[in-house]
Short mmCIF file of C-alpha atoms and ligand atoms in Angstrom, two decimals:
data_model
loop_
_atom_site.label_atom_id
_atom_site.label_comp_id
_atom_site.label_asym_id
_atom_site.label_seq_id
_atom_site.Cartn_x
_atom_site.Cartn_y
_atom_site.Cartn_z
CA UNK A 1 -10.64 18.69 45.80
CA UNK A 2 -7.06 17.64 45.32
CA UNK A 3 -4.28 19.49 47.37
CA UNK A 4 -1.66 21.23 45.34
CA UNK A 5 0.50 18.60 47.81
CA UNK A 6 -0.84 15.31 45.98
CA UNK A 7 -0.72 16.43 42.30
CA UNK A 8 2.74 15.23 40.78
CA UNK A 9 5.22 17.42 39.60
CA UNK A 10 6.91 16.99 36.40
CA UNK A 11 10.56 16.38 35.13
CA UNK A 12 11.48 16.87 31.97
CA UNK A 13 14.25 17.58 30.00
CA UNK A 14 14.35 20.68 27.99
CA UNK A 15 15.43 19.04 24.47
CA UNK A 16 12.75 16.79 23.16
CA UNK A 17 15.43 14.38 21.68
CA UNK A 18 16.54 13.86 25.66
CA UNK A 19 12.54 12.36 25.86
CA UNK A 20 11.31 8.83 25.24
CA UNK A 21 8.06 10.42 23.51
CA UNK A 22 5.50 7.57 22.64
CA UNK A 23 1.89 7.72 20.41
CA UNK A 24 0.56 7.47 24.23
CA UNK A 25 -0.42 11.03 24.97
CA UNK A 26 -2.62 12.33 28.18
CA UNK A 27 -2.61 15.88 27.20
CA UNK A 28 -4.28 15.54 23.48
CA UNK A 29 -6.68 18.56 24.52
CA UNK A 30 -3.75 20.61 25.40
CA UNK A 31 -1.07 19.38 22.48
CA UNK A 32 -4.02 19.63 19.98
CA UNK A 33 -4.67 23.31 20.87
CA UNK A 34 -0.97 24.39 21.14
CA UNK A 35 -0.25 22.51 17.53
CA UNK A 36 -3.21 24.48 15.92
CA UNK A 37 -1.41 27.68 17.16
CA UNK A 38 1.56 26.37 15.69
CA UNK A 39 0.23 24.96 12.69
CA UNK A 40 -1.65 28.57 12.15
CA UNK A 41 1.92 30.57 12.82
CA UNK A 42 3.36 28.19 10.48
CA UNK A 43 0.69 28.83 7.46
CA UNK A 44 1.63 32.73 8.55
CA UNK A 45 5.14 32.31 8.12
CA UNK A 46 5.92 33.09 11.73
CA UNK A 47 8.39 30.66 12.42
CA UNK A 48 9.42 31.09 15.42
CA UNK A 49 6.20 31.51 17.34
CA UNK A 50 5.68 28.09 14.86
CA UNK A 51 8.85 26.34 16.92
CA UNK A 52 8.05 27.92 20.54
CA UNK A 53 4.03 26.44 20.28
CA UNK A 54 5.47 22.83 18.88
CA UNK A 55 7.91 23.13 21.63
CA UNK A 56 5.46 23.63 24.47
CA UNK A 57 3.24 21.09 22.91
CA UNK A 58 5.78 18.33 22.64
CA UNK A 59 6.90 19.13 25.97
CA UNK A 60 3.00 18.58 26.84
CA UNK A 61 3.01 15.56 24.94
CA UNK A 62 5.90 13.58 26.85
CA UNK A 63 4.35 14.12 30.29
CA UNK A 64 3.64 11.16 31.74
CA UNK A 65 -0.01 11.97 33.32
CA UNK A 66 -3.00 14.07 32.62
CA UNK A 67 -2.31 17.61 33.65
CA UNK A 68 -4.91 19.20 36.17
CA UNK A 69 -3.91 21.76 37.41
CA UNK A 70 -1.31 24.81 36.47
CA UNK A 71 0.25 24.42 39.50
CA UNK A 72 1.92 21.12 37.87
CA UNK A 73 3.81 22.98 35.46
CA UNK A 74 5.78 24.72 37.60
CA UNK A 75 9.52 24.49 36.54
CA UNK A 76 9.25 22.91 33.61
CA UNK A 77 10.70 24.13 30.77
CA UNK A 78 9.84 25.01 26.88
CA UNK A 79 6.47 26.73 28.25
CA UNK A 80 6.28 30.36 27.15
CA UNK A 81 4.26 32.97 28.82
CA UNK A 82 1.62 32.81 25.38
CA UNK A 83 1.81 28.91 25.76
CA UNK A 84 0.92 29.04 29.41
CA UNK A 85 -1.95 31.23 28.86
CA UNK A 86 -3.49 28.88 26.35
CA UNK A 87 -2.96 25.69 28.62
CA UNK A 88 -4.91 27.58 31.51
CA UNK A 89 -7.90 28.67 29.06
CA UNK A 90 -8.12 24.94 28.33
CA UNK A 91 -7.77 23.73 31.86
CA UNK A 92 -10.30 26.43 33.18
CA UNK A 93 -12.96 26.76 30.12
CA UNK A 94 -12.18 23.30 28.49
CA UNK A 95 -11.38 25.19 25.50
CA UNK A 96 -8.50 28.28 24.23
CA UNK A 97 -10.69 31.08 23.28
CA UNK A 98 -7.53 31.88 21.19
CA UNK A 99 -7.68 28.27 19.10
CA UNK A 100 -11.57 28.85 18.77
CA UNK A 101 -10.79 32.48 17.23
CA UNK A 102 -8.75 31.07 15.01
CA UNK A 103 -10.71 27.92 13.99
CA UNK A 104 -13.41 30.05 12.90
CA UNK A 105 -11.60 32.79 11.11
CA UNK A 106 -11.77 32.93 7.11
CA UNK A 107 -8.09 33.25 7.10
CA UNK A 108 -7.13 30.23 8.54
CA UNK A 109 -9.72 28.43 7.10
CA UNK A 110 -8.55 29.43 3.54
CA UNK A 111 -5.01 28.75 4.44
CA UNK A 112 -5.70 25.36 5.20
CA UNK A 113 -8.06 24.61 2.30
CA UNK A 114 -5.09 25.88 -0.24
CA UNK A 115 -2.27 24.52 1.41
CA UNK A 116 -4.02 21.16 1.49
CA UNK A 117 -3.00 21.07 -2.42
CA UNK A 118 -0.35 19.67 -3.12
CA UNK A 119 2.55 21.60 -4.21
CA UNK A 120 0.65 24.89 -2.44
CA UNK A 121 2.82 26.22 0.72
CA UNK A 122 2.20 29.25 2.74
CA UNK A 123 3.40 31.85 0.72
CA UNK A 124 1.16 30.88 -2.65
CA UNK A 125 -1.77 30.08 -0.54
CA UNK A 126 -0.99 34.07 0.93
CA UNK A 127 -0.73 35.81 -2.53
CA UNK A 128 -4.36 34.08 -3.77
CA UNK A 129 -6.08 34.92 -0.30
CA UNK A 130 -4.79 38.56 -1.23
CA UNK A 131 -6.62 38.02 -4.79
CA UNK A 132 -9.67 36.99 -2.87
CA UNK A 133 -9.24 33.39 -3.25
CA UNK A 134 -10.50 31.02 -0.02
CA UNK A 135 -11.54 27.78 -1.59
CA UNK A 136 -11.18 25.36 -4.30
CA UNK A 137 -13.67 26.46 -6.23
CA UNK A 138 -12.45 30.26 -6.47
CA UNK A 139 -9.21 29.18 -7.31
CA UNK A 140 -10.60 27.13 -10.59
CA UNK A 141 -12.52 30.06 -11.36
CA UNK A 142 -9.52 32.29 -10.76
CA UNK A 143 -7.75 31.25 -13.93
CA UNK A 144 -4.52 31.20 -11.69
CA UNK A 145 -1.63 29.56 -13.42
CA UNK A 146 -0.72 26.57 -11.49
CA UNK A 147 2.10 25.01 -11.91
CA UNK A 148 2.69 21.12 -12.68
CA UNK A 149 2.99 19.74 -8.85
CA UNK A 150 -0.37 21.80 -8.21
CA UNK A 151 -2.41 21.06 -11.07
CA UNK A 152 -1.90 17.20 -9.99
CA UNK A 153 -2.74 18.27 -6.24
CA UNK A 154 -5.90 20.11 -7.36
CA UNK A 155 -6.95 17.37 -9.72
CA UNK A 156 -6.85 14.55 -6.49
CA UNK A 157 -7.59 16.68 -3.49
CA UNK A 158 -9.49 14.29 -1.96
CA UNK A 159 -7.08 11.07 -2.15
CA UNK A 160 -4.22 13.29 -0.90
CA UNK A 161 -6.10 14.74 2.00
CA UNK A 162 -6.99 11.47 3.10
CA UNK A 163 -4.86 9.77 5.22
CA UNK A 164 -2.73 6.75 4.13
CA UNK A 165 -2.92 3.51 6.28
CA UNK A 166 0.10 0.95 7.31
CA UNK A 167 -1.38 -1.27 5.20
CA UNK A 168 -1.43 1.21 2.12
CA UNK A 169 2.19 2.04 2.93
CA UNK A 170 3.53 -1.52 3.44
CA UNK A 171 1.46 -2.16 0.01
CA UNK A 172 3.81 0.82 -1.26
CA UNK A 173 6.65 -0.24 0.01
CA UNK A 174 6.47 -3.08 -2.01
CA UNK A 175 6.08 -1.96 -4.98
CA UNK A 176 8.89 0.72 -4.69
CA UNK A 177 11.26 -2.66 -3.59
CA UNK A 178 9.92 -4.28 -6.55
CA UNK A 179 11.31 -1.27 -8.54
CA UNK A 180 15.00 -1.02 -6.84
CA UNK A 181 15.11 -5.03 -7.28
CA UNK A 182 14.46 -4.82 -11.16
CA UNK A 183 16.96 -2.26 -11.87
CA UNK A 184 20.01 -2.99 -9.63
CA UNK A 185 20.15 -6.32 -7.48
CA UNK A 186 21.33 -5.52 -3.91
CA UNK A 187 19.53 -2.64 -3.06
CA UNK A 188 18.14 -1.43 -0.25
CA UNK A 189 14.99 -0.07 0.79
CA UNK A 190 14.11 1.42 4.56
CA UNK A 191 10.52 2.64 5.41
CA UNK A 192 11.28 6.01 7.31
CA UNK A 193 9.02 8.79 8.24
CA UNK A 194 6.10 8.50 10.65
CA UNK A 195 5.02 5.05 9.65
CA UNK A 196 8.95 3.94 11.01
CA UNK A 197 7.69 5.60 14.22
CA UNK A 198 5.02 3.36 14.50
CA UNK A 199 2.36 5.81 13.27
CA UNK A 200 -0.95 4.22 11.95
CA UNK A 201 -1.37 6.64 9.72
CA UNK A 202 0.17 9.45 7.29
CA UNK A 203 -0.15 12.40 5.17
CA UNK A 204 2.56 10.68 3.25
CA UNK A 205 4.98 7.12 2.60
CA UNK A 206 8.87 8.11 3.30
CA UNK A 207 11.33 5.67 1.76
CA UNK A 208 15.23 5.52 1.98
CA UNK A 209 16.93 3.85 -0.82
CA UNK A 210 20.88 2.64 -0.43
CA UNK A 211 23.13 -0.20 -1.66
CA UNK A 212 25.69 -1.58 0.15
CA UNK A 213 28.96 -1.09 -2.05
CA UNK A 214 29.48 2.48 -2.38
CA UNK A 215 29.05 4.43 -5.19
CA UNK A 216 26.38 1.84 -6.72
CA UNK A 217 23.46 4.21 -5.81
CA UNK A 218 24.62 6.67 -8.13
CA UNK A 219 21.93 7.18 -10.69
CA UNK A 220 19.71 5.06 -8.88
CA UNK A 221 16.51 7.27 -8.96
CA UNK A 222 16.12 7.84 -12.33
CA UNK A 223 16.11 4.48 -12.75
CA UNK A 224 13.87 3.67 -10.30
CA UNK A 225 11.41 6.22 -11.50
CA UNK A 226 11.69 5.27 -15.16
CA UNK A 227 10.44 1.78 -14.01
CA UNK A 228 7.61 2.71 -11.66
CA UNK A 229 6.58 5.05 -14.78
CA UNK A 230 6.90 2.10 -16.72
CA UNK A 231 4.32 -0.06 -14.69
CA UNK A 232 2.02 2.75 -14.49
CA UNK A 233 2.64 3.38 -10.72
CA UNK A 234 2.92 7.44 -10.92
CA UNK A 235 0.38 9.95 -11.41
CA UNK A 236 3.16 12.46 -10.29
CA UNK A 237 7.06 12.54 -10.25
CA UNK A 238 9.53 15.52 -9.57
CA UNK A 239 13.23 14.15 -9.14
CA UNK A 240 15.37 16.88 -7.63
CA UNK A 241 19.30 16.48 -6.96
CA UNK A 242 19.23 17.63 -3.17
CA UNK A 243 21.56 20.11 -3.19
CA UNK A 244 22.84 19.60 -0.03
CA UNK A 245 25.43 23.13 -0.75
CA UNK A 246 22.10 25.23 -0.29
CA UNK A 247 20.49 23.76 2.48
CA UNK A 248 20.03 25.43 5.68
CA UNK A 249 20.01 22.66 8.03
CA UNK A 250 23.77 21.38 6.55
CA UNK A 251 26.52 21.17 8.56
CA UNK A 252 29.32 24.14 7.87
CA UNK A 253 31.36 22.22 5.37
CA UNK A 254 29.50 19.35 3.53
CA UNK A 255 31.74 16.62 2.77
CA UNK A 256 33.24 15.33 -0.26
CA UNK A 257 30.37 13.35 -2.05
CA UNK A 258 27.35 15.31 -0.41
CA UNK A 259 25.99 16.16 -3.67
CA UNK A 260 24.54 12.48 -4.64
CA UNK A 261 21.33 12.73 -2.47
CA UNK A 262 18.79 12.83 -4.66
CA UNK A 263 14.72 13.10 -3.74
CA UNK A 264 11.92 12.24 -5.48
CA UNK A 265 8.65 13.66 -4.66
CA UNK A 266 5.61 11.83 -5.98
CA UNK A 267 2.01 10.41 -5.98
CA UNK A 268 1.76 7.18 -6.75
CA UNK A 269 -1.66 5.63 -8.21
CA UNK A 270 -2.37 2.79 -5.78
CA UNK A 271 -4.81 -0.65 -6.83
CA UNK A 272 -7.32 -0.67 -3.84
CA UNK A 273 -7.99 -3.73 -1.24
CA UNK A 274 -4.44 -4.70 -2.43
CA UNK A 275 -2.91 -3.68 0.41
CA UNK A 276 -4.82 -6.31 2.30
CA UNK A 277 -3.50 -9.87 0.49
CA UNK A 278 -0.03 -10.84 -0.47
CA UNK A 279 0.43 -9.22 -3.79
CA UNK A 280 1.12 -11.41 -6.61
CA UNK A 281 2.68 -8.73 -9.40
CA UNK A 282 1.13 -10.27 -12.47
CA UNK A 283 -2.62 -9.77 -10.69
CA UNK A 284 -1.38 -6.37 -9.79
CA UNK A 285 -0.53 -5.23 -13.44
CA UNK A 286 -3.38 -6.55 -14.31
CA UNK A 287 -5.78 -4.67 -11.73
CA UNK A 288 -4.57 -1.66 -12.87
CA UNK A 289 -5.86 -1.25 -16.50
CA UNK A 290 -8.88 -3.21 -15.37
CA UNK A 291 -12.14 -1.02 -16.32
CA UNK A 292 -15.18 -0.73 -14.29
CA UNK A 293 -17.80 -3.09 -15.96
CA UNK A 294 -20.53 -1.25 -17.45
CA UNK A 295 -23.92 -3.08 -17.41
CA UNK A 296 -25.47 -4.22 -20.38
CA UNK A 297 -28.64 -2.04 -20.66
CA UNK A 298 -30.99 -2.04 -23.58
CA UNK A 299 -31.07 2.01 -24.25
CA UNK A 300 -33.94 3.54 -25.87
CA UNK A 301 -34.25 7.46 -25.32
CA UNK A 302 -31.96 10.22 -24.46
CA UNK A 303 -33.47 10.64 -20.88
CA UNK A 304 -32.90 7.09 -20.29
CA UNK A 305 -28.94 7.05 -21.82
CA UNK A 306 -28.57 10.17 -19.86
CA UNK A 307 -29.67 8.95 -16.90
CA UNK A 308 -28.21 5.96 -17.00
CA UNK A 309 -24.53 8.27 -17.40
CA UNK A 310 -24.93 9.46 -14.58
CA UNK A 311 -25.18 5.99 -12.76
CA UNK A 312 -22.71 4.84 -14.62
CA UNK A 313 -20.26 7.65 -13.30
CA UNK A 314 -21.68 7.26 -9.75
CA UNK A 315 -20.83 4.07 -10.20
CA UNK A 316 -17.34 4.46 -11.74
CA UNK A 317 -16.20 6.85 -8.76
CA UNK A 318 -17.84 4.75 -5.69
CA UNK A 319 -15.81 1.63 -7.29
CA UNK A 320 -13.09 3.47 -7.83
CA UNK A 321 -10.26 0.63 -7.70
CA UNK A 322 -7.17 3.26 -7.13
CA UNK A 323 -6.63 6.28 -4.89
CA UNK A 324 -3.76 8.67 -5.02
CA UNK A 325 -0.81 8.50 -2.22
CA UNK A 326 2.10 10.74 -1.78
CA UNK A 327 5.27 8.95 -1.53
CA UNK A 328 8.99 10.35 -0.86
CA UNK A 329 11.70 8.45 -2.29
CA UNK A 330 15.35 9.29 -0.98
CA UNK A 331 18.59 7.59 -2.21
CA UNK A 332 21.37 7.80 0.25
CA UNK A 333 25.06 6.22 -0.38
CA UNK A 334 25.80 3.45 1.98
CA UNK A 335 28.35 5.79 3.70
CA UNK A 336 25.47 8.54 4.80
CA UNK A 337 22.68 5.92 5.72
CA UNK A 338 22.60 6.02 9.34
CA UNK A 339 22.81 9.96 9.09
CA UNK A 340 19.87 9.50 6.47
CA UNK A 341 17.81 6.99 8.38
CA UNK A 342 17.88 9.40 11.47
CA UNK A 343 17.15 12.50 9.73
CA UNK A 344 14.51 10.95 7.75
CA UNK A 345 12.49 9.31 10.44
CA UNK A 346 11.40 12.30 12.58
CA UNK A 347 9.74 13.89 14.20
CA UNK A 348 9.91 17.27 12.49
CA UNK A 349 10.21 18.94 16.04
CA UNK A 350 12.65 15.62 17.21
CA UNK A 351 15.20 16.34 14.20
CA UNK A 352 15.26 20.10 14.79
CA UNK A 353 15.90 19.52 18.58
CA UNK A 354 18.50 16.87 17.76
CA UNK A 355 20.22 19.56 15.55
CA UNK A 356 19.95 21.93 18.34
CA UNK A 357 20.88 19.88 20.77
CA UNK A 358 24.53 19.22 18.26
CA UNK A 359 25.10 22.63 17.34
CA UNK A 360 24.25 24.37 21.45
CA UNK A 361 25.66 21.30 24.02
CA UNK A 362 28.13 19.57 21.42
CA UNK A 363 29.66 22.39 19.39
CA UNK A 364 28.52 19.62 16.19
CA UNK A 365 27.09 19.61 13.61
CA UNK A 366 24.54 17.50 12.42
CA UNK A 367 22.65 16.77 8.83
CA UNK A 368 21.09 13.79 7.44
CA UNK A 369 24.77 13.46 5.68
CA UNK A 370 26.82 13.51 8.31
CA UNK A 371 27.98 14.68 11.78
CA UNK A 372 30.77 16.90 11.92
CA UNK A 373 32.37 18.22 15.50
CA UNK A 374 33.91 21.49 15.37
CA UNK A 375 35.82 21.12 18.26
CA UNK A 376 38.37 18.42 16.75
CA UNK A 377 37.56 19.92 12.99
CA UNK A 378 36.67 16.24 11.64
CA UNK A 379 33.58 14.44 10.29
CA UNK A 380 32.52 11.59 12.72
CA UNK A 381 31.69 8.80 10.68
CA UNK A 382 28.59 6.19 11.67
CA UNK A 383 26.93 3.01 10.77
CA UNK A 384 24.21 2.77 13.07
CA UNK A 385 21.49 5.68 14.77
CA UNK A 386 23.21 3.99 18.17
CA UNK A 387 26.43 5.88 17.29
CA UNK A 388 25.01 8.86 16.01
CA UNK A 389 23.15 9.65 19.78
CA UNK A 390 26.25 7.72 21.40
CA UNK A 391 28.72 10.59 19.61
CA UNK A 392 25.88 13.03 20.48
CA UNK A 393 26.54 11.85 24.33
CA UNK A 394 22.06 11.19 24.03
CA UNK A 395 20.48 8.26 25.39
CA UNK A 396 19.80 5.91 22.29
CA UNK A 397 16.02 6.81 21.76
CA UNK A 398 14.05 4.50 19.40
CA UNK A 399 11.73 5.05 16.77
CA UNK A 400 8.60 4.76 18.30
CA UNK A 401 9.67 6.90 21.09
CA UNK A 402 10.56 9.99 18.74
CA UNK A 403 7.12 11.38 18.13
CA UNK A 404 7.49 14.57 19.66
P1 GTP B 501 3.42 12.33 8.14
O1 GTP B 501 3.99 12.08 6.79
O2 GTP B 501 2.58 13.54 8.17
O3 GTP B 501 2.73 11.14 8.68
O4 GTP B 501 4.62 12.61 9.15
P2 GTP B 501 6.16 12.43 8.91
O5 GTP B 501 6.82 12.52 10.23
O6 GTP B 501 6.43 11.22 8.10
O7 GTP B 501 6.52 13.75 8.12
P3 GTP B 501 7.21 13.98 6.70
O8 GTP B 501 6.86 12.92 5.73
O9 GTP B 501 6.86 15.38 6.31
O10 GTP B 501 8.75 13.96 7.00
C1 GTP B 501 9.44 12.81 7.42
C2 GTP B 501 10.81 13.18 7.86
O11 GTP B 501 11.57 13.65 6.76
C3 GTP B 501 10.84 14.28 8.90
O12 GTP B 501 11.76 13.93 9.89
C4 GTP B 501 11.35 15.49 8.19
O13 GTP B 501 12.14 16.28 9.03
C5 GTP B 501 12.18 14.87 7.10
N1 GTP B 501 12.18 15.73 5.93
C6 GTP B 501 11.13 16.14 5.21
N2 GTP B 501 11.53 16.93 4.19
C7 GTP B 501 12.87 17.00 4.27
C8 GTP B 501 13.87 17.65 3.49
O14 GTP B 501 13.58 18.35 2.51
N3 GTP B 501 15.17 17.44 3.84
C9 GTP B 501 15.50 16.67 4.90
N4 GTP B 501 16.79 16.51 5.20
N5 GTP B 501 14.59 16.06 5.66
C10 GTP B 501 13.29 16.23 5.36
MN1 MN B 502 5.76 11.10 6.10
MN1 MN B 503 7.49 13.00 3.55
#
């Protein structure tokens, strides 16, 4: 029996961009069950029960020592009377009788089966549970129109819900320099997203493209694009101009050239065991269009051909020598690239908190374009993340120590 005198009591700062947050986490049984609640809010489009269970469960995450006992906790902020109540069923039964609840329901279970298409969010995967779709197969029988982003989610379901390794991503990230090399010398590419965090793994690859003589980047996607369609890289491209004008998260007035950023969702059809040996491009190319070799069979009835198809396909899809991988592409100008870096690195819950943190304690605000402060009416300009949390008056916090 421990004495409520000998357990440790926590301090923690309420904003989770004030927290050195590291993959190291001693509370996975509690920050799993508080992200499912979030997660399942989130697929319910209740955001802000979404933000308070991610809040309590990075808050979980940055403690420093296995929680015990709810007699720790006391004090600490971000915990919410639901949040609380969920912690104690876990630290009394082992398990939230709420997470189980929801685990099991159809609901849920539908929600994430559609929303693990690509190109499917919350709302869509809504409207076809109301038509009585809950799984893949429904929703091919369904006739639903899908659009193109979806039809190329549906078609490689299985690649996309599979997570993407370092080495898959540093395999990509090749490639995509490859691509800004051939079509404009000079350019830069940065690896952001959870893999910059120091992530093992993904759901995605986030890239930042710049040059550094302003102004160069302009028209730099399409370009980029037109050459990874070239070498037979995409399965999947949509280029969007971000219009920074419409965004929510923007600060009050967007500056001058704002409107360049420009975002490139895609999936990109990756050679497999690449990733593994120092690529030489030629071999890659090559790779690519290479077939799986077929046997040479002597053939002489239908049963035999027939059964020898369906080997033969077996065979084609365990020796499959691609998989599909989701990749982000963002080009910043040289001007916005610290602004872009931090905004595109994460966390999800880090960046919102950061832009919290501006907008309540600073009177600023902040985008991934720029920081503006209210207070003197003027953009603050920045080179480096250092300045960016230095103007913020925030203790620098690194990469690796932003995965709230
Ligand atoms: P996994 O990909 O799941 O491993 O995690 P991740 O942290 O890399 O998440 P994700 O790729 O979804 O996002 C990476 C970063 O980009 C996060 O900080 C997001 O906040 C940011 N981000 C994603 N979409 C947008 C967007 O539309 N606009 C802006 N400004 N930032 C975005
Ligand atoms: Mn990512
Ligand atoms: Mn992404």
């Amino acid at each position: 029996q421990i004495s409520e005198a000998e357990v440790a009591l926590f301090s923690v700062p309420s904003y989770a961009c004030q927290r050195r947050t590291t993959r190291d986490n001693h509370n996975s049984n509690l920050t799993d069950a508080l992200s499912l609640l979030a997660e399942n809010a989130e697929l319910n489009n209740e955001d802000g029960r979404g933000v308070a269970f991610r809040r309590a469960a990075a808050l979980m995450k940055a403690l420093p020592t296995q929680v015990i006992s709810m007699s720790q906790l006391r004090g600490l902020p971000c915990l919410g009377e639901h949040s609380l109540r969920v912690i104690k069923d876990v630290l009394e039964n082992g398990v939230s009788s709420e997470v189980e609840s929801t685990k099991q329901s159809k609901r849920y279970k539908a929600l994430k089966i559609l929303t693990g298409i690509f190109g499917v969010g919350a709302k869509t995967a809504d409207r076809w549970i109301r038509e009585g779709i809950y799984n893949l197969e429904q929703l091919r029988d369904s006739g639903q129109t899908l659009n193109r982003a979806q039809k190329s989610g549906l078609e490689h379901y299985d690649d996309l819900n599979e997570p993407v390794t370092k080495a898959e991503a540093d395999a990509i990230g090749e490639i995509v320099q490859k691509a800004v090399d051939s079509v404009l010398t000079g350019s830069q590419v940065a690896l952001t997203g959870g893999f910059r965090r120091g992530k093992l793994t993904g759901h995605d690859v986030d890239f930042l493209i710049t040059h550094p003589e302003e102004g160069k980047e302009v028209g730099l996607m399409p370009k980029v694009v037109a050459w990874l369609e070239s070498q037979g890289f995409l399965l999947y491209q949509k280029t969007t101009r971000n219009s920074y004008l419409e965004s929510k998260d923007g600060p009050a007035r967007p500056a001058s050239n704002m409107d360049r950023f420009e975002r490139c969702f895609s999936i990109f059809k990756l050679t497999k065991g690449k990733e593994q040996e120092s690529t030489q491009p030629e071999e890659q190319n090559d790779l690519k269009t290479k077939d799986v070799l077929r046997p040479h069979m002597q053939v002489d009835t239908d049963q035999q051909l027939c059964e020898l198809s369906k080997n033969y396909q077996m065979e084609a899809a365990s020796h499959k020598i691609w998989r599909a991988v989701r990749v982000d592409l963002v080009v910043s100008p040289i001007s916005q690239f610290a602004f872009a870096v931090l905004g595109w690195t994460g966390s999800k819950l880090f960046e919102r908190e950061l832009r919290r943190w501006a907008g309540h304690e600073k009177n600023m605000s902040l985008s991934s374009h720029a920081l503006f402060d209210n207070t003197q009416n003027k953009y603050l300009r920045a080179t480096s993340e250092e300045e960016i949390f230095a103007y913020l008056g925030l203790e620098y916090i690194p990469p690796s120590e932003r995965n709230a």
